[in-house]
Amino acid sequence: MINVGIIGVGTVGTSVVKVLEKNRDIISARAGKEIQVVKGVVRNLEKKRNIDIPLTTDPFEVTDDPNIDIVVELMGGVEEAYEVVQRALKNKKAVVTANKALLAYHRYELQQLAGDIPFEFEASVAGGIPIIKALREGLSANHIDAIRGIMNGTCNYILTKMANEGAEFSAILKEAQELGYAEADPTFDIEGYDAAHKLLILASIAYGIDAKPEDILIEGITKINTLDFEFANEFGYSIKLLTIAKKRGNEVELRVHPTLVPNEQMIAKVDGVMNGVSVIGDVVGETMYYGPGAGGDATASAVVSNIIDIARGGKCSPMLGFKRPLESGMELASKDSILSNYYLRLLVEDRPGILAKIASIFGEYNISIESMLQKPGPDRLAHLLLSTHQCQESEIHKALNEIKQQAFLKEEPAMIRIEV
Ligand code: NAP
Ligand code: HSE
């Protein structure tokens, strides 16, 4: 018998309890043992939860309970969860977590503390898709050339509904919250931090890179408007929040931002709450993973798979994929060195000479315009929607800074990168 304590019995925790009950037969057959939840931790004991397990409000009642074999951390947040997980590991308990924010900041310290104690976190990236196993085990023979993913279900749900139904941002976000997709603080979803946390976890497994969210480029989806979808439609793109890791020699670009993706690419077809991750290995080539990225059941599927792995007593892979420090000399590429194509939205005065001036500013920085669309704006103004050929991130910022000095510009320009 394996005894499990769950710290955090909210959306995911409740689903974990239900899955362990509903699929008890197949789970105990696969694990070779019965698995039972003996205690859960919540903040509010009065809340109705539709599950029948003993509850407490003190996480240390679980971490310090000698009868508990596996501690499952599903409370969220960073520092409090860090304290709780450290305590569980110090008490030699196996740990399973879905907490990507915790791992984005403390994965290396936790790996060190865990040593040979199982510490598993499949649900932390891309919900129900077993991408950690794929990267850490299935692709372990490969140097990873690139990872491109849609890894935030909430943002993908919002962008899909904006594109297909012209739905309004805040109403769809509310829906995503009600469906259990969003983080407790949904700013983490819509400002791109949640996707960045996931990218950093994968970057550690793929490249051994110890970066923090502050070190990488992170942009969210809050500035995207209907004009951007019109441009995307006209030129055959979808708008997706992409997480990107790209190896260039000894450097790796890590970035999260809204991206225009050509409609014919597989990742452009990943809609709604679904996630999609493409991993390119030097031996295998491109592999693609698709599945539900958020929600109680999808996430519980991944959490329970880790519990089963541990209960089997099988040797789990090293937490971040490497048994020895990686001496590849891999470094994080600077944000300015990113190479991309760009889409820009500019609200300008609608009069002769403006377009020529913009083109000449781009020319100064060696940026060539690929396509352009003009849409009427309010009060004798026009929206210029432009895309460029590939150029360096630093140059597009210089050009935009110069455009911002011009009196003909009437609002802050918007910029979306294009992945071709
Ligand atoms: P949630 O619904 O907000 O649940 C959090 C649970 O933790 C609640 O039961 C809460 O108690 C409890 N809790 C929080 N702080 C506590 C504290 N200080 N002491 C005691 N109990 C505390 O969150 P969730 O959506 O289940 O997410 C849980 C974790 O899984 C997060 O790290 C999240 O990032 C991750 N995750 C979520 C999803 C998803 O689709 N939802 C997917 C992948 C990963 P009360 O119920 O009393 O408030
Ligand atoms: N809030 C996250 C999302 C949950 O929407 O993707 C899954 O990690």
XYZ file of C-alpha atoms and ligand atoms in Angstrom:
476
model
C 0.000 0.000 0.000
C 1.270 3.460 -0.927
C -0.018 6.383 1.134
C -0.338 9.746 -0.577
C -0.826 13.195 0.974
C -2.047 15.999 -1.274
C -1.129 19.577 -0.377
C -3.703 21.625 -2.292
C -7.065 20.046 -3.067
C -8.382 22.597 -5.574
C -9.028 22.078 -9.316
C -6.155 19.636 -9.874
C -6.033 18.085 -6.392
C -9.728 17.201 -6.512
C -9.303 15.562 -9.933
C -6.306 13.568 -8.662
C -8.395 12.154 -5.789
C -11.215 11.286 -8.216
C -8.934 9.659 -10.834
C -7.240 7.487 -8.180
C -10.706 6.302 -7.134
C -12.311 5.982 -10.589
C -9.389 4.063 -12.185
C -8.357 2.197 -9.034
C -8.292 -1.224 -10.782
C -5.971 -0.310 -13.630
C -3.830 1.965 -11.464
C -3.179 -0.687 -8.809
C -2.475 -3.263 -11.545
C 0.024 -0.917 -13.198
C 1.648 0.157 -9.957
C 1.636 -3.324 -8.447
C 0.254 -1.780 -5.232
C -2.858 -0.108 -3.908
C -2.577 3.674 -3.780
C -4.674 5.621 -1.308
C -4.954 9.295 -0.426
C -4.742 9.546 3.343
C -4.739 13.314 3.839
C -5.401 16.542 1.960
C -4.463 20.150 2.746
C -6.620 23.185 1.963
C -6.925 26.765 3.169
C -10.666 26.708 3.749
C -12.159 23.660 5.459
C -15.714 24.916 4.909
C -15.580 24.830 1.074
C -17.650 22.056 -0.562
C -15.374 19.712 -2.560
C -17.246 16.502 -3.541
C -14.473 14.230 -2.308
C -14.143 12.173 0.806
C -10.641 12.405 2.314
C -9.471 13.748 5.706
C -8.567 17.435 5.355
C -6.337 19.761 7.363
C -5.059 23.318 6.856
C -1.474 22.572 7.894
C 0.857 21.420 5.060
C 3.390 20.145 7.610
C 0.858 17.580 8.841
C 1.465 15.930 5.469
C 5.206 16.554 5.012
C 5.949 15.264 8.531
C 3.523 12.327 8.649
C 5.561 9.099 8.940
C 2.727 7.138 7.274
C 2.842 9.170 4.076
C 5.091 7.878 1.276
C 4.404 10.415 -1.500
C 3.713 14.123 -1.049
C 1.821 15.700 -3.942
C 2.202 19.500 -3.994
C -0.715 21.187 -5.765
C -1.039 24.381 -3.759
C 0.700 26.669 -6.272
C 2.777 29.786 -5.564
C 6.545 29.891 -5.145
C 8.053 30.480 -1.712
C 5.517 28.717 0.501
C 5.458 25.732 -1.862
C 9.283 25.758 -1.846
C 9.343 25.510 1.930
C 6.805 22.677 1.907
C 8.593 20.671 -0.817
C 11.976 21.124 0.868
C 10.512 19.839 4.119
C 9.021 16.777 2.382
C 12.342 15.967 0.689
C 14.290 16.458 3.916
C 11.876 13.936 5.451
C 12.876 11.572 2.591
C 9.436 11.561 1.001
C 8.979 11.245 -2.732
C 7.444 14.390 -4.216
C 5.169 14.998 -7.180
C 4.292 18.554 -8.198
C 2.510 20.376 -11.024
C 3.926 23.706 -9.904
C 5.857 25.262 -12.776
C 6.299 28.608 -10.995
C 8.117 26.826 -8.167
C 10.337 24.972 -10.655
C 11.052 28.094 -12.707
C 12.802 29.534 -9.652
C 14.014 26.584 -7.572
C 14.440 23.531 -9.829
C 18.214 23.262 -9.388
C 18.149 23.612 -5.600
C 15.348 21.048 -5.444
C 17.185 18.659 -7.753
C 20.199 18.858 -5.498
C 18.166 18.346 -2.349
C 16.204 15.441 -3.870
C 19.311 13.476 -4.876
C 18.015 9.919 -5.338
C 14.603 10.611 -3.816
C 11.991 10.607 -6.612
C 10.912 14.134 -7.534
C 8.516 14.197 -10.470
C 6.729 17.051 -12.246
C 5.173 15.785 -15.499
C 2.072 17.985 -15.094
C 4.116 21.171 -14.824
C 4.499 21.506 -18.612
C 1.708 21.190 -21.184
C -0.883 19.645 -18.839
C -1.830 16.166 -20.009
C 0.929 15.817 -22.644
C 3.793 13.631 -21.352
C 6.381 16.043 -22.735
C 8.810 15.763 -19.802
C 9.035 12.000 -20.300
C 9.389 12.478 -24.055
C 12.241 14.946 -23.682
C 13.984 13.420 -20.672
C 13.690 9.782 -21.739
C 12.399 9.232 -25.278
C 14.690 11.827 -26.870
C 17.699 11.418 -24.570
C 19.950 10.360 -27.477
C 19.494 13.736 -29.178
C 20.982 17.185 -29.063
C 17.883 19.356 -29.071
C 18.006 21.896 -31.894
C 14.685 23.588 -31.166
C 11.481 23.466 -29.140
C 8.423 25.388 -30.245
C 5.252 25.090 -28.294
C 1.827 26.305 -27.400
C 2.069 25.667 -23.677
C -0.584 27.850 -22.114
C -4.108 26.511 -22.505
C -5.747 29.685 -21.225
C -4.047 31.922 -23.805
C -4.682 29.472 -26.620
C -8.341 29.277 -25.618
C -8.599 33.083 -25.617
C -6.742 33.576 -28.926
C -8.784 30.854 -30.657
C -12.079 32.404 -29.560
C -10.925 35.906 -30.525
C -9.876 34.647 -33.976
C -12.891 32.428 -34.700
C -15.747 34.198 -32.953
C -14.478 37.766 -32.497
C -15.134 37.179 -28.789
C -14.143 39.788 -26.234
C -10.945 39.198 -24.225
C -12.180 39.607 -20.646
C -15.325 37.491 -21.215
C -13.254 34.578 -22.590
C -10.732 34.866 -19.785
C -13.588 34.573 -17.294
C -14.778 31.443 -19.115
C -11.259 29.958 -18.974
C -11.170 30.633 -15.234
C -14.545 28.938 -14.726
C -13.327 25.903 -16.690
C -10.337 25.564 -14.304
C -7.724 26.397 -16.978
C -6.304 29.629 -15.564
C -3.806 30.128 -12.755
C -5.064 31.403 -9.377
C -3.733 34.795 -10.595
C -4.534 34.774 -14.351
C -1.975 37.530 -14.995
C 0.528 34.667 -15.053
C -1.307 33.220 -18.049
C -2.107 36.309 -20.103
C 1.221 38.081 -19.543
C 3.172 34.999 -20.680
C 4.862 34.124 -17.352
C 3.238 30.701 -17.028
C 4.420 29.709 -20.509
C 7.880 31.061 -19.652
C 8.018 28.939 -16.482
C 7.294 25.872 -18.619
C 9.900 26.831 -21.218
C 12.560 27.203 -18.508
C 11.814 23.695 -17.218
C 12.178 22.238 -20.725
C 15.324 24.309 -21.343
C 16.944 22.736 -18.273
C 16.144 19.249 -19.525
C 17.160 19.974 -23.110
C 20.213 22.183 -22.564
C 21.103 22.183 -18.856
C 20.431 25.931 -18.815
C 19.773 27.506 -15.414
C 17.886 30.659 -16.387
C 15.210 32.501 -14.406
C 12.089 34.181 -15.850
C 13.768 37.596 -15.503
C 16.540 36.512 -17.902
C 14.368 35.798 -20.933
C 12.060 37.673 -23.287
C 8.432 37.346 -22.135
C 5.456 39.089 -23.751
C 1.791 38.289 -23.161
C -1.339 38.497 -25.288
C -3.093 41.518 -23.759
C -2.170 43.996 -26.518
C -3.506 41.930 -29.432
C -6.571 43.465 -31.092
C -9.020 42.710 -33.897
C -6.854 44.491 -36.503
C -4.073 42.018 -35.825
C -6.460 39.139 -36.550
C -7.554 40.907 -39.771
C -3.930 41.150 -40.913
C -3.350 37.501 -39.940
C -6.416 36.437 -41.939
C -5.441 38.428 -44.986
C -1.898 37.006 -45.122
C -2.606 33.394 -44.025
C -1.358 33.415 -40.438
C -2.698 32.330 -37.029
C -1.771 34.220 -33.871
C -0.412 31.952 -31.132
C 1.434 32.510 -27.870
C 4.593 30.533 -28.671
C 7.332 29.365 -26.353
C 10.515 29.079 -28.339
C 13.921 27.559 -27.631
C 16.383 27.689 -30.531
C 19.970 26.529 -30.484
C 22.427 28.707 -32.425
C 25.967 27.339 -32.002
C 26.702 27.522 -28.278
C 23.818 29.855 -27.574
C 20.141 29.192 -26.979
C 17.379 31.700 -27.604
C 14.604 31.359 -25.031
C 11.508 33.468 -25.572
C 7.755 33.632 -25.113
C 5.613 35.982 -27.158
C 2.565 36.198 -29.387
C 3.591 34.969 -32.803
C 2.165 34.975 -36.306
C 2.481 31.406 -37.576
C 1.715 30.395 -41.193
C -1.627 28.521 -41.244
C -0.141 25.488 -42.970
C 2.181 24.693 -40.026
C 0.887 22.020 -37.622
C 1.283 24.273 -34.606
C -1.107 26.805 -36.181
C -3.828 24.157 -36.057
C -3.576 23.681 -32.275
C -6.735 25.397 -31.053
C -8.687 26.007 -27.870
C -7.288 24.641 -24.630
C -5.132 22.158 -26.544
C -1.357 22.459 -26.346
C 1.157 21.429 -28.988
C 4.913 21.043 -28.667
C 7.347 20.451 -31.506
C 10.809 19.199 -30.534
C 13.580 18.953 -33.108
C 16.378 16.535 -32.228
C 19.591 16.218 -34.244
C 19.095 12.455 -34.603
C 15.328 12.021 -34.822
C 14.343 15.216 -36.649
C 11.045 16.899 -35.773
C 8.629 15.241 -33.328
C 5.281 16.746 -32.362
C 3.137 16.295 -29.241
C -0.506 17.348 -28.931
C -3.069 17.201 -26.141
C -5.097 19.070 -23.546
C -2.918 21.642 -21.817
C -4.993 22.627 -18.795
C -7.945 21.635 -16.628
C -8.331 19.298 -13.676
C -8.542 15.940 -15.451
C -5.828 16.545 -18.057
C -3.449 17.647 -15.319
C -4.465 14.850 -12.955
C -3.646 12.321 -15.697
C -0.020 13.518 -15.588
C 0.143 13.803 -11.785
C -1.204 10.273 -11.281
C 1.228 8.871 -13.875
C 4.070 10.187 -11.677
C 2.501 8.662 -8.560
C 2.292 5.300 -10.376
C 5.938 5.552 -11.517
C 7.045 6.124 -7.951
C 4.787 3.412 -6.522
C 6.254 0.916 -9.007
C 9.579 1.583 -7.377
C 11.107 1.888 -10.830
C 14.154 4.132 -10.937
C 12.915 7.508 -12.108
C 15.118 9.459 -14.536
C 17.339 12.176 -13.054
C 15.081 15.093 -12.226
C 16.397 17.526 -14.846
C 17.602 14.814 -17.186
C 21.362 14.877 -16.499
C 23.309 12.599 -14.122
C 26.437 14.735 -14.494
C 26.812 18.481 -15.079
C 26.555 19.193 -18.797
C 29.791 20.637 -20.131
C 28.417 21.866 -23.435
C 29.225 25.517 -22.688
C 25.665 26.414 -23.700
C 24.670 29.971 -22.875
C 21.527 32.014 -23.066
C 21.488 34.211 -26.195
C 20.903 37.931 -25.551
C 17.411 39.252 -26.252
C 18.816 41.760 -28.767
C 20.409 39.060 -30.907
C 17.102 37.363 -31.776
C 16.486 37.091 -35.513
C 12.872 37.237 -36.645
C 10.396 38.622 -39.114
C 8.085 41.232 -37.606
C 4.550 42.527 -37.931
C 3.873 46.120 -36.850
C 0.654 48.024 -36.291
C 0.958 51.804 -36.466
C -1.819 54.383 -36.081
C -0.734 57.382 -38.149
C -2.073 60.543 -39.804
C -3.643 59.676 -43.157
C -1.737 62.065 -45.458
C 0.879 61.952 -48.244
C 4.503 61.323 -47.264
C 3.909 59.312 -44.099
C 4.491 55.898 -45.666
C 7.636 57.179 -47.416
C 8.987 58.476 -44.092
C 8.327 55.142 -42.371
C 9.976 53.266 -45.241
C 13.014 55.539 -45.012
C 13.365 54.944 -41.263
C 13.245 51.180 -41.871
C 15.810 51.639 -44.654
C 18.213 53.346 -42.211
C 18.240 50.173 -40.140
C 18.404 47.825 -43.105
C 14.885 46.527 -42.535
C 12.930 45.581 -45.603
C 9.125 45.673 -45.700
C 7.496 42.489 -46.996
C 3.783 43.339 -47.042
C 1.420 46.102 -46.011
C -2.253 46.665 -45.350
C -3.976 49.958 -44.620
C -7.228 50.136 -42.632
C -9.194 53.297 -41.935
C -8.787 54.675 -38.421
C -10.792 57.307 -36.545
C -10.652 61.088 -37.418
C -8.517 61.108 -40.599
C -6.113 58.564 -39.148
C -5.067 55.238 -40.686
C -3.882 51.934 -39.284
C -0.797 50.711 -41.134
C -0.252 46.985 -40.763
C 3.223 46.028 -41.982
C 5.356 42.939 -42.031
C 9.118 42.861 -42.492
C 11.667 40.403 -43.819
C 14.020 38.890 -41.262
C 16.054 41.329 -39.210
C 17.688 41.571 -35.819
C 15.599 42.385 -32.745
C 17.896 45.300 -31.787
C 17.339 46.946 -35.206
C 13.555 46.726 -35.107
C 13.612 48.365 -31.672
C 15.843 51.187 -32.948
C 13.528 51.777 -35.915
C 10.466 51.748 -33.677
C 12.077 54.191 -31.273
C 12.669 56.579 -34.169
C 9.103 56.156 -35.424
C 7.859 56.921 -31.899
C 9.513 60.368 -32.126
C 7.383 61.290 -35.180
C 4.404 63.620 -34.695
C 2.347 61.641 -37.249
C 2.267 58.585 -34.929
C -0.878 58.644 -32.758
C -0.540 55.664 -30.426
C 2.089 53.272 -29.108
C 3.025 50.914 -31.987
C 2.232 47.212 -31.585
C 4.706 44.544 -32.668
C 4.258 40.779 -33.129
C 7.069 38.465 -34.206
C 6.510 36.135 -37.180
C 7.848 32.557 -37.273
C 8.226 31.444 -40.865
P -6.373 25.879 -7.154
O -7.653 25.388 -7.725
O -6.253 27.315 -6.765
O -6.028 24.947 -5.897
C -5.046 25.270 -4.950
C -5.331 24.464 -3.686
O -4.315 24.699 -2.736
C -6.649 24.862 -3.013
O -7.251 23.698 -2.481
C -6.198 25.755 -1.848
O -7.084 25.709 -0.749
C -4.879 25.115 -1.497
N -3.916 26.057 -0.914
C -3.330 27.121 -1.506
N -2.509 27.736 -0.636
C -2.591 27.050 0.527
C -1.996 27.198 1.786
N -1.162 28.183 2.043
N -2.301 26.306 2.763
C -3.166 25.302 2.538
N -3.775 25.101 1.338
C -3.482 25.969 0.341
O -5.172 25.601 -8.159
P -5.056 24.454 -9.261
O -5.587 24.955 -10.545
O -5.538 23.171 -8.715
O -3.470 24.399 -9.454
C -2.640 23.779 -8.509
C -1.211 23.724 -9.041
O -1.200 22.995 -10.260
C -0.616 25.086 -9.367
O 0.769 25.056 -9.116
C -0.871 25.236 -10.863
O 0.071 26.088 -11.496
C -0.661 23.805 -11.297
N -1.314 23.435 -12.563
C -2.641 23.728 -12.752
C -3.248 23.335 -13.929
C -4.688 23.643 -14.216
O -5.126 23.405 -15.351
N -5.460 24.126 -13.257
C -2.506 22.663 -14.916
C -1.160 22.360 -14.668
C -0.575 22.754 -13.493
P -8.597 26.271 -0.862
O -9.297 25.330 -1.803
O -9.132 26.167 0.523
O -8.487 27.660 -1.396
N -2.940 27.979 -16.436
C -2.256 26.966 -17.148
C -2.691 27.030 -18.602
C -2.582 25.623 -16.581
O -3.686 27.699 -18.916
O -2.017 26.437 -19.440
C -1.788 24.501 -17.193
O -0.442 24.582 -16.856
